[in-house]
Tab-separated table of C-alpha atoms and ligand atoms in Angstrom:
chain	number	residue	atom	x	y	z
A	1	MET	CA	7.079	4.474	4.705
A	2	ASN	CA	6.016	1.150	6.161
A	3	PRO	CA	6.689	0.779	9.883
A	4	ARG	CA	9.210	-1.755	11.169
A	5	ILE	CA	8.230	-3.557	14.332
A	6	LYS	CA	9.159	-6.642	16.255
A	7	VAL	CA	6.377	-8.638	17.896
A	8	VAL	CA	7.812	-9.533	21.296
A	9	SER	CA	4.866	-11.370	22.771
A	10	THR	CA	1.157	-12.063	22.554
A	11	GLY	CA	-1.338	-12.915	25.277
A	12	LYS	CA	-5.002	-13.473	25.913
A	13	TYR	CA	-7.592	-13.769	28.626
A	14	VAL	CA	-11.132	-15.113	28.485
A	15	PRO	CA	-13.516	-15.241	31.442
A	16	GLU	CA	-14.268	-18.630	32.975
A	17	ASP	CA	-18.054	-18.637	32.628
A	18	ILE	CA	-19.314	-20.362	29.509
A	19	LEU	CA	-22.636	-19.552	27.848
A	20	THR	CA	-23.512	-22.425	25.524
A	21	ASN	CA	-26.033	-22.510	22.702
A	22	LYS	CA	-28.075	-24.842	24.902
A	23	ASP	CA	-28.111	-22.160	27.625
A	24	LEU	CA	-29.343	-19.634	25.051
A	25	GLU	CA	-32.213	-21.963	24.136
A	26	GLN	CA	-33.533	-21.238	27.648
A	27	ILE	CA	-33.276	-17.457	27.164
A	28	VAL	CA	-34.539	-16.755	23.601
A	29	GLU	CA	-36.330	-18.722	20.903
A	30	THR	CA	-33.375	-20.340	19.180
A	31	SER	CA	-31.649	-23.694	18.872
A	32	ASP	CA	-28.150	-25.061	19.130
A	33	GLU	CA	-28.563	-26.439	15.608
A	34	TRP	CA	-29.646	-23.027	14.176
A	35	ILE	CA	-26.735	-21.193	15.804
A	36	GLN	CA	-24.129	-23.769	14.803
A	37	THR	CA	-25.218	-24.022	11.176
A	38	ARG	CA	-25.600	-20.240	10.695
A	39	THR	CA	-22.529	-19.094	12.614
A	40	GLY	CA	-20.219	-21.963	13.662
A	41	ILE	CA	-20.506	-20.833	17.293
A	42	ILE	CA	-20.928	-23.493	19.998
A	43	GLU	CA	-20.227	-21.429	23.111
A	44	ARG	CA	-18.942	-18.046	24.235
A	45	ARG	CA	-17.402	-16.672	27.451
A	46	ILE	CA	-19.256	-14.195	29.645
A	47	ALA	CA	-17.654	-11.981	32.299
A	48	LYS	CA	-20.142	-12.217	35.145
A	49	THR	CA	-18.163	-10.324	37.743
A	50	GLU	CA	-15.112	-8.988	35.907
A	51	LYS	CA	-15.152	-5.645	34.147
A	52	ASN	CA	-13.675	-4.852	30.738
A	53	ILE	CA	-10.568	-3.448	32.446
A	54	ASP	CA	-10.027	-6.776	34.245
A	55	LEU	CA	-10.043	-8.649	30.933
A	56	ALA	CA	-7.654	-6.143	29.329
A	57	TYR	CA	-5.271	-6.244	32.267
A	58	LYS	CA	-5.196	-10.048	32.435
A	59	ALA	CA	-4.480	-10.323	28.694
A	60	ALA	CA	-1.662	-7.782	29.069
A	61	LEU	CA	-0.275	-9.688	32.031
A	62	ASP	CA	-0.347	-12.927	30.020
A	63	ALA	CA	1.707	-11.288	27.237
A	64	ILE	CA	4.180	-9.848	29.758
A	65	THR	CA	4.530	-13.066	31.764
A	66	LYS	CA	4.849	-15.380	28.753
A	67	SER	CA	7.884	-13.508	27.464
A	68	ASN	CA	9.156	-12.514	30.915
A	69	TYR	CA	9.104	-8.955	29.569
A	70	ASP	CA	10.328	-5.993	31.567
A	71	LYS	CA	7.072	-4.029	31.749
A	72	GLU	CA	8.989	-0.865	32.654
A	73	LYS	CA	9.963	-0.660	28.980
A	74	ILE	CA	6.355	0.009	27.931
A	75	ASP	CA	5.853	3.659	26.987
A	76	LEU	CA	2.717	3.431	24.845
A	77	ILE	CA	-0.588	1.660	25.589
A	78	VAL	CA	-3.355	1.532	22.994
A	79	VAL	CA	-6.579	-0.327	23.700
A	80	ALA	CA	-9.232	-1.065	21.087
A	81	THR	CA	-12.678	-1.416	22.607
A	82	MET	CA	-16.309	-0.521	21.984
A	83	SER	CA	-17.525	-1.656	25.409
A	84	ASN	CA	-15.601	0.391	27.963
A	85	ASP	CA	-17.138	0.232	31.440
A	86	ASN	CA	-17.078	4.036	31.583
A	87	ARG	CA	-16.682	6.850	29.079
A	88	ASN	CA	-13.548	7.841	30.951
A	89	PRO	CA	-10.934	6.966	32.136
A	90	SER	CA	-9.834	4.923	29.183
A	91	ILE	CA	-9.116	1.214	29.630
A	92	ALA	CA	-5.542	2.024	28.589
A	93	ASN	CA	-5.131	4.425	31.522
A	94	LEU	CA	-6.486	1.820	33.929
A	95	VAL	CA	-4.180	-0.876	32.523
A	96	GLN	CA	-1.257	1.519	33.030
A	97	ALA	CA	-2.207	1.892	36.694
A	98	ARG	CA	-2.780	-1.847	37.247
A	99	LEU	CA	0.640	-2.561	35.785
A	100	GLY	CA	2.145	-0.136	38.276
A	101	LEU	CA	3.358	2.185	35.528
A	102	ASN	CA	1.699	5.371	36.771
A	103	ASP	CA	4.950	7.139	37.486
A	104	LYS	CA	6.347	6.497	34.029
A	105	GLN	CA	5.955	8.817	31.047
A	106	ILE	CA	3.462	6.885	28.966
A	107	MET	CA	0.943	7.759	26.286
A	108	ALA	CA	-2.196	5.706	26.969
A	109	PHE	CA	-5.511	5.899	25.149
A	110	ASP	CA	-8.423	3.862	23.758
A	111	ILE	CA	-9.719	3.763	20.222
A	112	ASN	CA	-13.084	2.582	18.917
A	113	ALA	CA	-13.302	1.051	15.467
A	114	ALA	CA	-15.655	-1.750	16.532
A	115	CYS	CA	-14.473	-5.189	15.394
A	116	THR	CA	-11.692	-3.658	13.259
A	117	GLY	CA	-10.344	-1.948	16.377
A	118	PHE	CA	-7.295	-4.110	16.967
A	119	VAL	CA	-6.015	-3.784	13.384
A	120	TYR	CA	-6.436	-0.006	13.565
A	121	ALA	CA	-4.764	0.100	17.014
A	122	LEU	CA	-1.814	-1.925	15.765
A	123	GLU	CA	-1.366	0.435	12.813
A	124	ILE	CA	-1.508	3.497	15.083
A	125	ALA	CA	0.942	2.031	17.600
A	126	SER	CA	3.355	0.814	14.903
A	127	ASN	CA	3.459	4.263	13.321
A	128	LEU	CA	4.030	5.958	16.674
A	129	LEU	CA	7.012	3.649	17.200
A	130	VAL	CA	8.396	4.790	13.818
A	131	THR	CA	8.728	8.331	15.202
A	132	GLY	CA	11.341	7.017	17.630
A	133	LYS	CA	9.613	8.887	20.418
A	134	PHE	CA	8.179	5.609	21.743
A	135	LYS	CA	10.079	2.333	22.018
A	136	THR	CA	7.595	-0.297	23.220
A	137	ALA	CA	3.850	-0.490	22.746
A	138	LEU	CA	1.303	-2.629	24.511
A	139	VAL	CA	-1.631	-3.050	22.122
A	140	ILE	CA	-4.820	-4.609	23.458
A	141	GLY	CA	-8.234	-5.540	22.094
A	142	SER	CA	-10.657	-5.949	24.986
A	143	GLU	CA	-14.415	-6.335	25.074
A	144	LYS	CA	-17.137	-6.979	27.580
A	145	MET	CA	-19.756	-7.289	24.860
A	146	SER	CA	-22.209	-8.835	27.340
A	147	GLN	CA	-22.779	-5.377	28.822
A	148	ILE	CA	-23.988	-3.948	25.507
A	149	ILE	CA	-25.953	-7.010	24.370
A	150	ASP	CA	-29.715	-7.270	24.817
A	151	TYR	CA	-30.333	-10.877	25.876
A	152	THR	CA	-33.921	-10.697	24.616
A	153	ASP	CA	-32.732	-9.975	21.056
A	154	ARG	CA	-31.941	-13.284	19.347
A	155	ASN	CA	-30.485	-11.472	16.316
A	156	THR	CA	-27.490	-10.404	18.382
A	157	CYS	CA	-27.256	-12.260	21.693
A	158	ILE	CA	-26.253	-15.559	20.084
A	159	LEU	CA	-23.250	-14.009	18.373
A	160	PHE	CA	-21.158	-12.141	20.911
A	161	GLY	CA	-18.824	-13.011	23.788
A	162	ASP	CA	-16.306	-11.411	26.156
A	163	GLY	CA	-12.511	-11.577	26.192
A	164	ALA	CA	-9.243	-9.761	25.547
A	165	GLY	CA	-6.033	-10.203	23.592
A	166	ALA	CA	-2.750	-8.317	23.853
A	167	MET	CA	0.471	-7.808	21.939
A	168	ILE	CA	3.788	-6.225	22.881
A	169	ILE	CA	5.684	-4.633	20.000
A	170	GLU	CA	9.000	-2.820	19.770
A	171	GLY	CA	10.200	-0.426	17.090
A	172	THR	CA	13.219	-1.566	15.065
A	173	ASN	CA	15.254	-0.476	12.034
A	174	GLU	CA	15.516	-3.984	10.574
A	175	PRO	CA	14.163	-4.044	6.980
A	176	LYS	CA	13.018	-7.649	7.504
A	177	ASN	CA	10.637	-6.396	10.204
A	178	GLU	CA	8.649	-4.190	7.844
A	179	VAL	CA	4.887	-4.470	8.429
A	180	TYR	CA	2.025	-3.512	6.148
A	181	PHE	CA	-1.397	-2.083	6.853
A	182	TYR	CA	-4.500	-1.272	4.893
A	183	SER	CA	-7.447	0.478	6.532
A	184	ASP	CA	-10.707	1.982	5.331
A	185	SER	CA	-14.139	3.050	6.554
A	186	LYS	CA	-17.517	4.434	5.579
A	187	GLY	CA	-19.958	6.182	7.846
A	188	ASP	CA	-23.412	5.924	6.300
A	189	THR	CA	-24.291	2.521	7.775
A	190	GLU	CA	-25.756	3.540	11.129
A	191	ASP	CA	-29.090	1.949	10.245
A	192	ILE	CA	-27.364	-1.425	9.713
A	193	LEU	CA	-25.158	-1.661	12.808
A	194	TYR	CA	-24.993	0.626	15.803
A	195	ALA	CA	-24.517	0.406	19.532
A	196	SER	CA	-25.954	2.950	21.946
A	197	ARG	CA	-27.328	1.240	25.098
A	198	TYR	CA	-27.489	-2.049	23.178
A	199	LEU	CA	-26.000	-3.257	19.931
A	200	LYS	CA	-28.527	-3.448	17.089
A	201	MET	CA	-27.800	-5.039	13.775
A	202	ASP	CA	-29.257	-6.044	10.425
A	203	GLY	CA	-27.325	-9.314	10.199
A	204	LYS	CA	-27.965	-9.973	6.512
A	205	LYS	CA	-26.655	-6.561	5.436
A	206	VAL	CA	-23.601	-6.865	7.685
A	207	TYR	CA	-22.934	-10.279	6.159
A	208	GLN	CA	-23.094	-8.816	2.627
A	209	PHE	CA	-20.705	-6.025	3.593
A	210	ALA	CA	-18.266	-8.470	5.156
A	211	VAL	CA	-18.031	-10.861	2.210
A	212	GLN	CA	-17.597	-7.909	-0.144
A	213	MET	CA	-14.918	-6.019	1.829
A	214	ILE	CA	-12.772	-8.824	3.278
A	215	PRO	CA	-11.344	-9.865	-0.125
A	216	VAL	CA	-10.614	-6.180	-0.859
A	217	ALA	CA	-8.774	-5.830	2.460
A	218	ILE	CA	-6.765	-9.017	1.858
A	219	ASN	CA	-5.804	-8.077	-1.697
A	220	LYS	CA	-4.871	-4.489	-0.789
A	221	VAL	CA	-2.476	-5.423	1.985
A	222	LEU	CA	-0.904	-8.145	-0.175
A	223	GLU	CA	-0.437	-5.516	-2.899
A	224	TYR	CA	1.184	-3.083	-0.408
A	225	ALA	CA	3.548	-5.851	0.757
A	226	LYS	CA	4.187	-7.062	-2.823
A	227	LEU	CA	3.275	-10.571	-1.694
A	228	GLU	CA	0.963	-13.327	-2.894
A	229	ILE	CA	-1.451	-15.159	-0.621
A	230	ASP	CA	0.815	-18.242	-0.931
A	231	ASP	CA	3.616	-16.256	0.798
A	232	ILE	CA	1.459	-16.022	3.954
A	233	ASP	CA	1.747	-18.749	6.601
A	234	GLY	CA	-1.365	-17.997	8.616
A	235	ILE	CA	-4.540	-15.957	8.160
A	236	ILE	CA	-6.398	-14.582	11.161
A	237	PHE	CA	-9.862	-13.368	10.244
A	238	HIS	CA	-11.993	-11.389	12.642
A	239	GLN	CA	-14.091	-14.184	14.141
A	240	ALA	CA	-17.612	-12.924	13.384
A	241	ASN	CA	-19.182	-15.881	11.649
A	242	LYS	CA	-17.646	-19.126	10.350
A	243	ARG	CA	-19.877	-18.897	7.273
A	244	ILE	CA	-18.362	-15.514	6.371
A	245	ILE	CA	-14.864	-17.007	6.671
A	246	ASP	CA	-15.811	-20.119	4.656
A	247	HIS	CA	-17.345	-17.940	1.948
A	248	VAL	CA	-14.202	-15.806	1.577
A	249	VAL	CA	-11.900	-18.840	1.728
A	250	LYS	CA	-13.886	-20.409	-1.111
A	251	ILE	CA	-14.090	-17.418	-3.438
A	252	MET	CA	-10.425	-16.502	-2.881
A	253	LYS	CA	-9.293	-20.143	-3.104
A	254	ILE	CA	-7.397	-19.792	0.184
A	255	ASP	CA	-5.800	-22.917	1.661
A	256	ILE	CA	-8.090	-23.639	4.644
A	257	ASP	CA	-5.151	-25.146	6.576
A	258	LYS	CA	-3.703	-21.630	6.838
A	259	VAL	CA	-6.845	-20.224	8.434
A	260	PHE	CA	-7.039	-20.160	12.227
A	261	ILE	CA	-10.553	-20.454	13.643
A	262	ASN	CA	-11.705	-20.335	17.264
A	263	ILE	CA	-15.174	-18.807	16.868
A	264	ASP	CA	-16.695	-22.104	18.031
A	265	LYS	CA	-15.292	-21.452	21.553
A	266	TYR	CA	-15.630	-17.683	21.957
A	267	GLY	CA	-18.181	-16.310	19.472
A	268	ASN	CA	-17.592	-12.783	18.209
A	269	THR	CA	-15.497	-10.875	20.764
A	270	SER	CA	-15.316	-7.766	18.545
A	271	ALA	CA	-11.955	-5.953	18.891
A	272	ALA	CA	-10.614	-8.826	21.007
A	273	SER	CA	-11.213	-11.550	18.435
A	274	ILE	CA	-8.085	-11.022	16.305
A	275	PRO	CA	-5.581	-10.706	19.189
A	276	ILE	CA	-7.106	-13.705	21.009
A	277	ALA	CA	-6.904	-15.810	17.848
A	278	LEU	CA	-3.418	-14.521	17.104
A	279	SER	CA	-2.222	-15.434	20.587
A	280	GLU	CA	-3.671	-18.951	20.327
A	281	TYR	CA	-2.228	-19.367	16.824
A	282	LYS	CA	1.227	-18.207	17.931
A	283	ASP	CA	1.174	-20.645	20.860
A	284	THR	CA	0.766	-23.520	18.390
A	285	GLN	CA	3.741	-22.471	16.198
A	286	LYS	CA	7.344	-23.492	16.781
A	287	THR	CA	8.917	-21.000	14.383
A	288	SER	CA	8.295	-17.411	13.287
A	289	LYS	CA	5.348	-17.020	10.936
A	290	LYS	CA	4.143	-14.414	8.469
A	291	VAL	CA	0.505	-13.717	9.265
A	292	LEU	CA	-2.233	-11.737	7.617
A	293	LEU	CA	-4.858	-10.190	9.887
A	294	VAL	CA	-8.172	-9.017	8.502
A	295	GLY	CA	-10.856	-7.185	10.452
A	296	PHE	CA	-14.257	-5.697	9.628
A	297	GLY	CA	-17.100	-4.281	11.647
A	298	GLY	CA	-19.324	-1.425	12.725
A	299	GLY	CA	-18.778	2.009	11.303
A	300	PHE	CA	-18.407	0.385	8.828
A	301	THR	CA	-14.679	-0.121	9.249
A	302	TRP	CA	-12.349	-2.661	7.715
A	303	GLY	CA	-8.622	-3.203	7.631
A	304	SER	CA	-5.798	-5.688	7.286
A	305	ALA	CA	-2.192	-6.176	8.277
A	306	ILE	CA	0.780	-8.385	7.432
A	307	ILE	CA	3.192	-8.974	10.300
A	308	ASP	CA	5.748	-11.552	11.394
A	309	ILE	CA	5.091	-13.225	14.727
B	1	COA	C1	-26.982	-12.942	12.028
B	1	COA	C2	-26.886	-14.091	11.054
B	1	COA	C3	-26.245	-15.289	11.710
B	1	COA	C4	-28.292	-14.487	10.632
B	1	COA	O1	-28.212	-15.512	9.657
B	1	COA	P1	-29.136	-15.435	8.363
B	1	COA	O2	-28.922	-16.663	7.587
B	1	COA	O3	-28.843	-14.133	7.675
B	1	COA	O4	-30.544	-15.464	8.995
B	1	COA	P2	-31.781	-14.498	8.753
B	1	COA	O5	-31.550	-13.195	9.413
B	1	COA	O6	-32.106	-14.511	7.284
B	1	COA	O7	-32.886	-15.253	9.502
B	1	COA	C5	-33.415	-16.477	9.009
B	1	COA	C6	-34.546	-16.870	9.912
B	1	COA	O8	-34.028	-17.235	11.194
B	1	COA	C7	-34.658	-16.479	12.207
B	1	COA	N1	-33.690	-16.185	13.270
B	1	COA	C8	-32.937	-15.080	13.465
B	1	COA	N2	-32.158	-15.232	14.561
B	1	COA	C9	-32.427	-16.454	15.039
B	1	COA	C10	-31.936	-17.179	16.118
B	1	COA	N3	-31.017	-16.691	16.958
B	1	COA	N4	-32.416	-18.411	16.314
B	1	COA	C11	-33.343	-18.949	15.516
B	1	COA	N5	-33.844	-18.303	14.462
B	1	COA	C12	-33.392	-17.072	14.224
B	1	COA	C13	-35.111	-15.221	11.541
B	1	COA	O9	-36.197	-14.639	12.238
B	1	COA	C14	-35.517	-15.748	10.164
B	1	COA	O10	-36.804	-16.314	10.278
B	1	COA	P3	-37.865	-16.153	9.067
B	1	COA	O11	-37.210	-16.815	7.887
B	1	COA	O12	-39.059	-16.861	9.584
B	1	COA	O13	-38.033	-14.687	8.884
B	1	COA	C15	-26.064	-13.688	9.807
B	1	COA	O14	-26.802	-12.777	9.020
B	1	COA	C16	-24.749	-13.070	10.176
B	1	COA	O15	-23.890	-13.690	10.768
B	1	COA	N6	-24.522	-11.807	9.780
B	1	COA	C17	-23.284	-11.121	10.112
B	1	COA	C18	-23.372	-10.614	11.501
B	1	COA	C19	-22.016	-10.193	12.043
B	1	COA	O16	-21.048	-10.855	11.785
B	1	COA	N7	-22.021	-9.100	12.788
B	1	COA	C20	-20.843	-8.600	13.401
B	1	COA	C21	-19.998	-7.931	12.402
B	1	COA	S1	-18.453	-7.555	13.053
């Protein structure tokens, strides 16, 4: 059974400090021109003093404030992250405390599916709402990638940035609120992308994986929803590389006007990229929209969703 959820609000937070391509030219052997032509990134945000939890909390607060939502209704918090400040407590537990919800019965936990994290988290939360045991979920993607990036490694340091995005969803019985998910993974790719102290990556191989799996993820979720790509109003890709997005748009003959892109401003914020983009996209829309989300990343993991926002 497909879950039925209502998206109540979205929010985002990005740190103030900007690291431009020009700044990176002073740190590693690279150039603004190389970065822009290979990735579409112009600048990214870096949390100099804030921790991952601060980013997650501020994104959650933005979602709550924007919709003037009664936070006391939240009974489930799921955070997608691969850059928690500590192994424990989870960011979700800390967000619960910051929101002053410690005395409430809440299930709060983090998940790690790298850059696919938010799509996985949304699927998990939506299905927990279906049980009826939980009524309102706060789903967050939050990353302080700068604390797992080696700023002497030009293969990775030019790509990533910090930030967080959040979404509040409620369970509902309305058939029109049915949402669709597709998710998949494979685990024999540790030599291509892994993060222990620092994130290491074979960019070319990750690129090949991405352009192969994104069309699969898009087609699968459309098939589950019995929809065509033309039925979708907006497409939010994980913002990893503009060239990856352009490639998929071209081979799938997607209308570029439907594709929301903000990688130029934030770089790849891993699990935060989709909810940040979704929040910015929603803020530009006057009416409800049917959106397709598609994520891919370390693991490898990949997944997609169709929701109304
Ligand atoms: C990382 C990425 C931008 C590199 O682009 P690319 O076209 O594959 O570039 P290559 O790795 O072939 O490198 C081309 C040349 O640029 C050099 N180079 C690599 N990084 C560089 C940098 N930051 N600045 C300047 N030159 C760089 C390489 O050393 C290589 O030089 P050579 O030809 O003399 O050997 C691209 O592969 C990519 O985006 N991959 C996907 C990564 C990703 O999205 N990861 C997250 C997944 S969620």
